[in-house]
Amino acid sequence: MAAIYSLYIINKSGGLIFYKDYGSSGRMDTNDSLRVASLWHSMHAISQQLSPISGCFGIELLQADTFDLHCFQSLTGTKFFVVCEPGTQHMEGLLKHIYELYTDYVLKNPFYEMEMPIRCELFDINLTQAIQKDRVALLAR
Amino acid sequence: MQFFGGTEISPSLPASTASGNNGHMMYVFNRNGVCLLYREWNRPLHTLNQQQDHKLMFGLLFSLKSLTAKMDPTTPDKANLGVPQLPGQGCSFHSFRTNTYKLTFMESPSGIKIILVTHPRTGDLRESLKYIYNLYVEYVVKNPLYTPGTPIRCELFNTALDQYVRSIS
């Protein structure tokens, strides 16, 4: 059983630019993943509106019955979120690391067009490594 | 699913460490999305008028529920996104956290939704919501003057609620 079920990256306007599934039993098709991503984008925005105190940056952690969703928003509005098993720790660190990989291998890629779906081999390779490492660390714990 | 049995206010009062004043606000909705109760303890920021705020909150919960039902990684076949689901059907959620607040959510089998908004560092409040649900049953449902589906105007319920929320840490 995987600790991390899936990873999504959405651009600042809510479009899905990266989706990877790591063995959840209900894999989503492309249309559904696009819908879910833009739905999350709007829920994130609404949660800021409903805050009782000013300075809210949106949902960081959503705890559902069968999974946890951790979300990290970069300063430019790109959102990274992972779906993982309930109670999985250290996801903020992983998300920050994925963000670093994104800046290094996607943003610095001269052939990458901003806000477009990510198709970068090096990003894929390093991402797989990072997730793999996280799993090993989880098993060791 | 075993929900909340017993006639007395059953889950015994969850232990409190009495640091107090962590509650921001609370909503109770019925299954039609009518706001039965809105209590506010500490809310410096109002972005919308009250009616819009209730509608937005109900919409957020409804959409988050359909999102979690669709995302559920443990069941292979799920209904399409946006199809309304009965209480208890599909994967729901019990809380979310932002940098400024934490929202805890509970839905009873009859579709009563209780939403409590607290300080982001409060712990698991699922038991507290069950206790509040029991307060609702005791003071509102058992009140002979209360018509179901109308806004709650029960002095005793409000008092008990204020007292209890103040004790949540």
Coordinates of C-alpha atoms in Angstrom, one line a residue:
Chain A
M1 CA 0.0 0.0 0.0
A2 CA 1.3 3.3 -1.0
A3 CA 1.6 6.2 1.4
I4 CA 1.1 8.7 -1.3
Y5 CA -1.9 8.1 -3.6
S6 CA -1.5 10.9 -6.2
L7 CA 0.1 14.2 -6.9
Y8 CA -1.4 17.2 -8.7
I9 CA 0.1 20.5 -9.8
I10 CA -2.3 23.3 -10.9
N11 CA -1.4 26.6 -12.4
K12 CA -2.5 30.0 -11.1
S13 CA -5.7 29.9 -13.1
G14 CA -6.8 26.5 -11.9
G15 CA -5.7 24.4 -14.9
L16 CA -4.1 21.0 -14.2
I17 CA -0.6 21.0 -15.5
F18 CA 0.6 17.8 -13.9
Y19 CA -1.1 14.7 -12.5
K20 CA 0.5 11.5 -11.4
D21 CA -1.1 8.5 -9.8
Y22 CA 0.9 6.3 -7.4
G23 CA -1.4 3.3 -7.1
S24 CA -4.8 4.4 -5.8
S25 CA -7.5 1.9 -6.6
G26 CA -9.8 4.4 -8.1
R27 CA -7.7 5.9 -10.8
M28 CA -9.3 8.9 -12.4
D29 CA -9.5 9.5 -16.1
T30 CA -8.1 12.7 -17.6
N31 CA -11.4 14.6 -17.7
D32 CA -12.1 13.9 -14.0
S33 CA -8.7 14.9 -12.9
L34 CA -9.0 18.2 -14.7
R35 CA -12.4 18.8 -13.1
V36 CA -11.2 17.9 -9.7
A37 CA -8.2 20.2 -10.0
S38 CA -10.2 23.2 -11.0
L39 CA -12.8 22.4 -8.3
W40 CA -10.0 22.4 -5.8
H41 CA -8.7 25.7 -7.1
S42 CA -12.1 27.3 -6.4
M43 CA -12.6 25.7 -3.0
H44 CA -9.2 27.0 -2.1
A45 CA -10.3 30.5 -3.1
I46 CA -13.6 30.3 -1.3
S47 CA -11.9 29.1 1.9
Q48 CA -10.0 32.4 2.0
Q49 CA -13.2 34.4 1.7
L50 CA -14.7 32.6 4.7
S51 CA -11.8 33.2 7.0
P52 CA -12.7 34.9 10.4
I53 CA -9.4 36.6 10.4
S54 CA -7.6 38.4 7.6
G55 CA -4.5 37.0 6.0
C56 CA -5.8 33.6 5.0
F57 CA -3.9 31.8 2.3
G58 CA -6.3 28.9 1.7
I59 CA -6.6 25.3 2.7
E60 CA -3.4 23.6 3.8
L61 CA -4.7 20.3 4.9
L62 CA -8.0 18.6 4.2
Q63 CA -8.8 15.5 6.2
A64 CA -11.3 13.2 4.6
D65 CA -12.5 9.8 5.8
T66 CA -10.1 7.8 3.7
F67 CA -7.3 10.2 2.8
D68 CA -5.5 13.4 3.7
L69 CA -4.9 16.1 1.1
H70 CA -1.9 18.4 1.7
C71 CA -1.7 21.5 -0.4
F72 CA 1.1 24.0 -0.9
Q73 CA 0.7 27.2 -2.8
S74 CA 3.8 29.0 -4.2
L75 CA 4.0 32.7 -4.2
T76 CA 3.1 32.9 -7.9
G77 CA -0.1 30.9 -7.3
T78 CA 0.9 27.5 -8.5
K79 CA -0.6 24.9 -6.2
F80 CA 0.9 21.5 -5.4
F81 CA -1.2 19.0 -3.7
V82 CA -0.7 15.4 -2.7
V83 CA -3.4 12.9 -1.7
C84 CA -2.0 10.5 0.9
E85 CA -3.0 8.0 3.6
P86 CA -4.7 9.6 6.7
G87 CA -2.1 10.7 9.2
T88 CA 0.9 10.7 6.9
Q89 CA 3.5 13.0 8.4
H90 CA 6.2 15.3 6.8
M91 CA 4.1 16.1 3.7
E92 CA 4.9 19.8 3.9
G93 CA 8.6 18.9 3.5
L94 CA 7.9 16.7 0.5
L95 CA 5.8 19.4 -1.2
K96 CA 8.5 22.0 -0.7
H97 CA 11.0 19.5 -2.2
I98 CA 8.7 18.9 -5.2
Y99 CA 8.4 22.7 -5.6
E100 CA 12.2 22.9 -5.7
L101 CA 12.3 20.2 -8.4
Y102 CA 9.7 22.2 -10.3
T103 CA 11.7 25.3 -10.2
D104 CA 14.9 23.5 -11.2
Y105 CA 13.7 21.2 -13.9
V106 CA 10.6 22.8 -15.2
L107 CA 10.9 26.6 -14.9
K108 CA 14.6 26.5 -15.9
N109 CA 13.8 24.4 -18.9
P110 CA 14.0 26.8 -21.9
F111 CA 11.5 24.7 -23.9
Y112 CA 8.8 24.9 -21.2
E113 CA 6.0 27.3 -21.8
M114 CA 4.6 28.9 -18.6
E115 CA 1.2 27.6 -17.4
M116 CA 1.2 24.7 -19.8
P117 CA 1.2 21.0 -19.0
I118 CA 4.5 19.7 -17.7
R119 CA 6.4 17.4 -20.0
C120 CA 9.9 17.3 -18.8
E121 CA 11.8 14.0 -18.5
L122 CA 14.2 15.2 -15.9
F123 CA 11.4 16.4 -13.7
D124 CA 9.7 13.0 -14.0
I125 CA 12.9 11.1 -13.1
N126 CA 13.7 13.3 -10.1
L127 CA 10.1 13.3 -8.9
T128 CA 10.0 9.5 -9.0
Q129 CA 13.2 9.5 -6.9
A130 CA 11.8 11.9 -4.4
I131 CA 8.6 9.9 -3.9
Q132 CA 10.6 6.7 -3.7
K133 CA 12.9 8.2 -1.1
D134 CA 9.9 9.3 0.9
R135 CA 8.5 5.8 0.9
V136 CA 11.7 4.3 2.0
A137 CA 11.9 6.8 4.8
L138 CA 8.4 5.9 5.8
L139 CA 9.2 2.2 5.9
A140 CA 12.2 2.9 8.0
R141 CA 10.1 4.8 10.5
Chain B
M1 CA -23.0 2.9 11.0
Q2 CA -23.4 3.3 14.7
F3 CA -23.9 7.0 15.3
F4 CA -24.9 8.5 18.6
G5 CA -26.9 6.2 20.9
G6 CA -28.2 6.7 24.3
T7 CA -30.7 9.2 25.7
E8 CA -28.6 11.2 28.1
I9 CA -26.0 13.5 26.6
S10 CA -23.9 10.5 25.7
P11 CA -20.3 11.2 24.8
S12 CA -19.2 12.4 28.2
L13 CA -17.9 15.9 28.1
P14 CA -14.6 15.7 26.3
A15 CA -11.8 16.8 28.6
S16 CA -10.9 20.4 28.3
T17 CA -7.7 22.1 29.2
A18 CA -9.5 25.4 29.6
S19 CA -7.3 27.8 27.7
G20 CA -10.5 29.2 26.4
N21 CA -11.7 31.4 23.5
N22 CA -10.6 29.2 20.6
G23 CA -13.9 29.2 18.9
H24 CA -14.6 31.7 16.1
M25 CA -18.0 30.7 14.8
M26 CA -20.4 27.9 14.3
Y27 CA -23.1 27.1 11.7
V28 CA -25.9 24.5 11.7
F29 CA -27.5 23.7 8.4
N30 CA -30.4 21.3 7.7
R31 CA -30.4 19.0 4.7
N32 CA -32.0 21.7 2.5
G33 CA -29.2 24.1 3.1
V34 CA -31.2 26.4 5.4
C35 CA -29.0 27.9 8.1
L36 CA -30.7 27.0 11.3
L37 CA -28.2 28.6 13.6
Y38 CA -25.3 30.9 13.3
R39 CA -23.2 31.8 16.4
E40 CA -20.2 34.1 16.4
W41 CA -17.7 34.4 19.2
N42 CA -14.7 36.0 17.7
R43 CA -14.8 37.2 14.1
P44 CA -13.0 40.4 13.3
L45 CA -13.3 40.0 9.5
H46 CA -16.6 40.0 7.6
T47 CA -16.2 39.9 3.9
L48 CA -19.9 39.4 2.9
N49 CA -23.3 40.0 4.3
Q50 CA -24.7 37.3 6.5
Q51 CA -27.0 35.6 4.0
Q52 CA -24.3 35.4 1.3
D53 CA -21.8 34.1 3.9
H54 CA -24.2 31.2 4.8
K55 CA -24.7 30.4 1.2
L56 CA -21.0 30.4 0.5
M57 CA -20.3 28.2 3.5
F58 CA -23.0 25.6 2.4
G59 CA -21.7 25.7 -1.1
L60 CA -18.1 25.1 0.0
L61 CA -19.1 22.1 2.1
F62 CA -21.3 20.7 -0.6
S63 CA -18.5 21.0 -3.2
L64 CA -15.8 19.7 -0.9
K65 CA -18.0 16.7 -0.2
S66 CA -18.4 15.9 -3.9
L67 CA -14.6 16.5 -4.3
T68 CA -13.7 14.0 -1.6
A69 CA -16.3 11.5 -2.8
K70 CA -14.7 11.7 -6.3
M71 CA -11.1 11.6 -5.0
D72 CA -11.5 8.7 -2.6
P73 CA -8.5 6.5 -3.5
T74 CA -9.8 3.4 -1.8
T75 CA -12.9 2.6 -3.9
P76 CA -12.6 1.9 -7.6
D77 CA -16.1 2.9 -8.8
K78 CA -17.5 6.3 -7.8
A79 CA -20.4 8.4 -9.0
N80 CA -19.7 11.2 -11.3
L81 CA -18.4 14.5 -9.9
G82 CA -21.2 16.7 -8.7
V83 CA -23.9 14.1 -8.3
P84 CA -25.7 14.9 -5.0
Q85 CA -25.0 12.3 -2.3
L86 CA -27.1 11.2 0.7
P87 CA -25.7 11.7 4.2
G88 CA -23.3 8.9 4.9
Q89 CA -22.9 8.0 1.2
G90 CA -19.5 8.3 -0.4
C91 CA -16.3 9.5 1.2
S92 CA -16.8 12.6 3.2
F93 CA -14.4 14.8 5.2
H94 CA -14.3 15.9 8.8
S95 CA -12.0 18.9 8.9
F96 CA -9.7 21.2 7.0
R97 CA -7.1 23.6 8.1
T98 CA -5.8 26.9 6.7
N99 CA -3.2 29.2 8.2
T100 CA -5.8 31.3 10.0
Y101 CA -8.6 28.8 11.0
K102 CA -9.6 25.2 11.3
L103 CA -13.0 24.0 10.2
T104 CA -14.5 20.9 11.6
F105 CA -17.6 19.4 10.0
M106 CA -20.1 16.7 11.0
E107 CA -23.2 15.5 9.2
S108 CA -25.9 13.5 11.0
P109 CA -27.8 10.7 9.2
S110 CA -30.8 13.1 8.9
G111 CA -28.6 15.6 7.0
I112 CA -28.0 18.1 9.9
K113 CA -24.6 19.7 9.3
I114 CA -22.7 21.1 12.2
I115 CA -19.7 23.3 11.4
L116 CA -17.3 24.7 14.0
V117 CA -14.6 27.1 13.1
T118 CA -11.7 27.3 15.6
H119 CA -8.1 28.3 16.0
P120 CA -5.9 26.4 13.5
R121 CA -4.0 24.6 16.3
T122 CA -7.0 23.0 18.0
G123 CA -6.9 19.2 18.1
D124 CA -9.4 16.7 16.8
L125 CA -12.8 18.1 17.4
R126 CA -15.0 15.2 16.1
E127 CA -16.0 14.2 19.6
S128 CA -16.9 17.8 20.5
L129 CA -19.2 18.1 17.5
K130 CA -20.9 14.9 18.6
Y131 CA -21.4 16.5 21.9
I132 CA -22.8 19.6 20.3
Y133 CA -25.1 17.4 18.3
N134 CA -26.4 15.9 21.5
L135 CA -26.9 19.4 22.9
Y136 CA -29.0 20.1 19.8
V137 CA -31.0 16.9 20.3
E138 CA -31.6 17.7 24.0
Y139 CA -32.4 21.4 23.8
V140 CA -33.8 21.9 20.3
V141 CA -35.3 18.7 19.0
K142 CA -37.0 17.9 22.3
N143 CA -38.3 21.4 22.6
P144 CA -42.1 21.2 21.9
L145 CA -42.2 24.7 20.6
Y146 CA -39.6 24.2 18.0
T147 CA -40.8 23.6 14.4
P148 CA -38.2 21.6 12.4
G149 CA -36.6 23.5 9.6
T150 CA -36.9 26.9 11.2
P151 CA -34.1 28.9 12.6
I152 CA -33.2 27.8 16.2
R153 CA -34.3 30.3 18.9
C154 CA -33.6 28.5 22.1
E155 CA -32.1 30.4 25.0
L156 CA -31.0 27.2 26.8
F157 CA -29.3 25.8 23.8
N158 CA -27.3 29.0 23.2
T159 CA -26.2 29.2 26.8
A160 CA -25.1 25.6 26.8
L161 CA -23.3 26.0 23.5
D162 CA -21.5 29.2 24.5
Q163 CA -20.4 27.6 27.7
Y164 CA -19.2 24.4 26.0
V165 CA -17.4 26.2 23.1
R166 CA -15.5 28.4 25.6
S167 CA -14.1 25.2 27.2
I168 CA -12.8 23.8 23.9
S169 CA -9.0 24.0 23.8

